[in-house]
Amino acid sequence: MNGQTFLIKLDDEEKTIKSKAETYNEYINANDNQLTEEVRTDINAVIGEVNLLLRGKLKQFRGLCQANVTKLTDGEPIPLDSDLEGFWDITYPLIDKVKEKFTKLDARQAKQWAPIEEYDPNDINNRPRVIDDRLKQLQPQQNKSSKIPIPKPANDDLKKLIQERRKAAANSTNQNHDIEIFVAPK
């Protein structure tokens, strides 16, 4: 893809996120008294993220695309089509993330701004534990009334011996011993 193609894509994406941001900004202005501080903060955070994206990465990308199309730069190399593709691969997930946040706001608005429990499938600590009947059969059944006594480990004697040796070594270091050094003859 060349700079002209990316400019068209960029215009479409900017139009989409600007439109959503303006819609929510108008919604805040019209319903300010009815919204909680949390809801206003959430909406303003997404709008702010859109503004940062538009003034930052997307503006930079637009400049690169225009330099690619016009082949004019201020002494800097002209961005290649492959450069634009790489920059788009970095930038588009940011656009997608903002669109996803707007989708979550839409879902909350549909539920009268009730908080929506979010589930991150990549977060190991947040995954629900699903145990179906097959797994329940594999799990050992524990009956608390009839506990099986656990035998003492067979190596208790070894542990005692190690403790005695440690005590003996500690006592021997407290005594004043002569140290002998042996040197091999030359």
CSV table of C-alpha atoms in Angstrom, one decimal:
chain,number,residue,atom,x,y,z
A,1,MET,CA,0.0,0.0,0.0
A,2,ASN,CA,1.2,3.5,-0.7
A,3,GLY,CA,0.8,6.8,1.1
A,4,GLN,CA,-2.5,7.7,-0.7
A,5,THR,CA,-4.1,4.4,0.4
A,6,PHE,CA,-3.0,5.0,4.0
A,7,LEU,CA,-4.3,8.6,3.9
A,8,ILE,CA,-7.8,7.3,2.9
A,9,LYS,CA,-7.7,4.6,5.7
A,10,LEU,CA,-6.5,7.3,8.2
A,11,ASP,CA,-9.3,9.7,7.2
A,12,ASP,CA,-11.9,6.9,7.8
A,13,GLU,CA,-10.5,5.9,11.2
A,14,GLU,CA,-10.1,9.5,12.3
A,15,LYS,CA,-13.7,10.3,11.2
A,16,THR,CA,-15.0,7.3,13.2
A,17,ILE,CA,-13.2,8.1,16.5
A,18,LYS,CA,-13.8,11.9,16.2
A,19,SER,CA,-17.5,11.3,15.7
A,20,LYS,CA,-17.7,9.0,18.8
A,21,ALA,CA,-15.7,11.5,20.9
A,22,GLU,CA,-18.0,14.4,19.8
A,23,THR,CA,-21.1,12.3,20.5
A,24,TYR,CA,-20.0,11.5,24.1
A,25,ASN,CA,-18.8,15.1,24.7
A,26,GLU,CA,-22.3,16.3,23.8
A,27,TYR,CA,-23.8,13.6,26.0
A,28,ILE,CA,-21.8,14.8,28.9
A,29,ASN,CA,-22.8,18.4,28.3
A,30,ALA,CA,-26.5,17.5,28.0
A,31,ASN,CA,-26.6,15.1,31.0
A,32,ASP,CA,-24.0,16.4,33.3
A,33,ASN,CA,-26.3,16.6,36.3
A,34,GLN,CA,-27.5,13.0,35.9
A,35,LEU,CA,-24.0,11.4,35.5
A,36,THR,CA,-21.9,10.2,38.4
A,37,GLU,CA,-18.3,11.4,38.7
A,38,GLU,CA,-17.1,7.9,37.8
A,39,VAL,CA,-19.0,7.9,34.6
A,40,ARG,CA,-17.9,11.4,33.6
A,41,THR,CA,-14.3,10.4,34.4
A,42,ASP,CA,-14.5,7.3,32.2
A,43,ILE,CA,-16.0,9.2,29.3
A,44,ASN,CA,-13.5,12.0,29.6
A,45,ALA,CA,-10.6,9.5,29.8
A,46,VAL,CA,-11.6,8.0,26.4
A,47,ILE,CA,-12.2,11.4,24.8
A,48,GLY,CA,-8.8,12.5,26.1
A,49,GLU,CA,-7.2,9.4,24.7
A,50,VAL,CA,-8.8,10.1,21.3
A,51,ASN,CA,-7.4,13.7,21.4
A,52,LEU,CA,-3.9,12.5,22.3
A,53,LEU,CA,-4.0,10.0,19.5
A,54,LEU,CA,-5.2,12.5,16.9
A,55,ARG,CA,-2.6,15.1,17.9
A,56,GLY,CA,0.2,12.6,18.3
A,57,LYS,CA,0.6,9.4,16.4
A,58,LEU,CA,-2.1,10.0,13.8
A,59,LYS,CA,-0.8,13.5,13.0
A,60,GLN,CA,2.7,12.0,12.7
A,61,PHE,CA,1.5,9.2,10.5
A,62,ARG,CA,-0.4,11.7,8.3
A,63,GLY,CA,2.8,13.7,7.8
A,64,LEU,CA,4.7,10.5,6.8
A,65,CYS,CA,1.9,9.6,4.3
A,66,GLN,CA,1.9,13.1,2.8
A,67,ALA,CA,5.7,13.0,2.5
A,68,ASN,CA,5.4,9.6,0.7
A,69,VAL,CA,2.8,11.0,-1.7
A,70,THR,CA,4.5,14.3,-2.5
A,71,LYS,CA,8.0,13.0,-2.3
A,72,LEU,CA,9.0,16.2,-0.5
A,73,THR,CA,10.7,16.3,2.9
A,74,ASP,CA,12.9,18.7,4.8
A,75,GLY,CA,16.2,16.9,4.2
A,76,GLU,CA,14.9,13.7,5.7
A,77,PRO,CA,14.5,10.5,3.7
A,78,ILE,CA,11.2,10.0,2.0
A,79,PRO,CA,9.2,7.3,3.8
A,80,LEU,CA,8.9,4.1,1.8
A,81,ASP,CA,5.6,2.2,1.5
A,82,SER,CA,7.1,-0.5,3.8
A,83,ASP,CA,7.8,2.2,6.4
A,84,LEU,CA,4.2,3.3,6.3
A,85,GLU,CA,3.0,-0.3,6.6
A,86,GLY,CA,5.2,-0.7,9.7
A,87,PHE,CA,4.0,2.5,11.3
A,88,TRP,CA,0.4,1.5,10.5
A,89,ASP,CA,0.9,-1.8,12.2
A,90,ILE,CA,2.1,0.0,15.3
A,91,THR,CA,-0.6,2.7,15.2
A,92,TYR,CA,-3.7,0.8,14.3
A,93,PRO,CA,-3.9,-1.2,17.5
A,94,LEU,CA,-4.1,2.2,19.3
A,95,ILE,CA,-7.0,3.1,17.2
A,96,ASP,CA,-8.6,-0.3,17.8
A,97,LYS,CA,-8.1,0.1,21.5
A,98,VAL,CA,-10.0,3.4,21.5
A,99,LYS,CA,-12.8,2.0,19.5
A,100,GLU,CA,-13.1,-0.9,21.9
A,101,LYS,CA,-13.3,1.5,24.8
A,102,PHE,CA,-16.1,3.3,23.0
A,103,THR,CA,-17.9,0.0,22.6
A,104,LYS,CA,-17.6,-0.6,26.4
A,105,LEU,CA,-19.0,2.9,27.0
A,106,ASP,CA,-21.9,2.1,24.7
A,107,ALA,CA,-22.6,-1.1,26.6
A,108,ARG,CA,-22.5,0.7,29.9
A,109,GLN,CA,-24.8,3.4,28.6
A,110,ALA,CA,-27.3,0.7,27.5
A,111,LYS,CA,-27.3,-0.6,31.1
A,112,GLN,CA,-27.9,2.9,32.6
A,113,TRP,CA,-24.1,3.2,33.3
A,114,ALA,CA,-24.0,0.1,35.6
A,115,PRO,CA,-20.4,-1.1,35.9
A,116,ILE,CA,-19.6,-4.0,33.6
A,117,GLU,CA,-17.5,-6.7,35.0
A,118,GLU,CA,-14.5,-7.1,32.7
A,119,TYR,CA,-12.9,-10.4,32.0
A,120,ASP,CA,-9.3,-10.6,30.7
A,121,PRO,CA,-8.7,-14.0,29.3
A,122,ASN,CA,-4.9,-13.4,29.5
A,123,ASP,CA,-4.9,-12.7,33.2
A,124,ILE,CA,-4.3,-16.0,34.9
A,125,ASN,CA,-5.6,-14.7,38.3
A,126,ASN,CA,-8.8,-13.5,36.8
A,127,ARG,CA,-9.9,-16.6,34.9
A,128,PRO,CA,-13.0,-18.3,36.1
A,129,ARG,CA,-12.5,-21.8,37.2
A,130,VAL,CA,-14.7,-24.1,35.2
A,131,ILE,CA,-14.9,-27.7,36.5
A,132,ASP,CA,-17.2,-29.9,34.6
A,133,ASP,CA,-18.4,-33.3,35.6
A,134,ARG,CA,-15.5,-35.2,34.0
A,135,LEU,CA,-13.0,-33.2,36.1
A,136,LYS,CA,-15.0,-33.6,39.3
A,137,GLN,CA,-14.7,-37.4,38.8
A,138,LEU,CA,-10.9,-37.1,38.5
A,139,GLN,CA,-10.6,-35.1,41.7
A,140,PRO,CA,-10.0,-37.1,44.9
A,141,GLN,CA,-13.0,-37.2,47.2
A,142,GLN,CA,-12.0,-36.1,50.7
A,143,ASN,CA,-14.1,-37.2,53.6
A,144,LYS,CA,-13.2,-35.0,56.6
A,145,SER,CA,-14.6,-37.4,59.1
A,146,SER,CA,-12.2,-40.3,58.3
A,147,LYS,CA,-8.8,-38.7,57.9
A,148,ILE,CA,-6.0,-41.1,57.1
A,149,PRO,CA,-3.1,-40.7,59.5
A,150,ILE,CA,0.0,-39.6,57.8
A,151,PRO,CA,3.0,-41.7,58.8
A,152,LYS,CA,6.1,-40.0,60.1
A,153,PRO,CA,8.8,-39.7,57.4
A,154,ALA,CA,11.3,-42.5,57.5
A,155,ASN,CA,14.1,-40.0,57.5
A,156,ASP,CA,13.5,-38.5,61.0
A,157,ASP,CA,16.7,-40.3,62.2
A,158,LEU,CA,18.6,-38.6,59.4
A,159,LYS,CA,17.3,-35.2,60.4
A,160,LYS,CA,18.3,-35.8,64.0
A,161,LEU,CA,21.8,-36.8,62.9
A,162,ILE,CA,22.2,-33.7,60.8
A,163,GLN,CA,21.1,-31.5,63.7
A,164,GLU,CA,23.6,-33.2,66.0
A,165,ARG,CA,26.4,-32.7,63.5
A,166,ARG,CA,25.5,-29.1,63.1
A,167,LYS,CA,25.6,-28.6,66.9
A,168,ALA,CA,28.9,-30.4,67.1
A,169,ALA,CA,30.4,-28.2,64.3
A,170,ALA,CA,29.1,-25.0,66.0
A,171,ASN,CA,30.7,-26.1,69.3
A,172,SER,CA,34.0,-26.9,67.6
A,173,THR,CA,34.2,-23.5,65.9
A,174,ASN,CA,33.8,-21.9,69.3
A,175,GLN,CA,36.9,-23.7,70.6
A,176,ASN,CA,40.4,-22.5,69.9
A,177,HIS,CA,42.0,-24.9,67.5
A,178,ASP,CA,45.4,-24.8,66.0
A,179,ILE,CA,45.4,-24.6,62.2
A,180,GLU,CA,47.9,-26.5,60.3
A,181,ILE,CA,48.9,-25.6,56.8
A,182,PHE,CA,50.6,-28.2,54.6
A,183,VAL,CA,52.8,-27.1,51.7
A,184,ALA,CA,54.0,-29.4,49.1
A,185,PRO,CA,57.8,-29.6,48.6
A,186,LYS,CA,59.2,-28.0,45.5
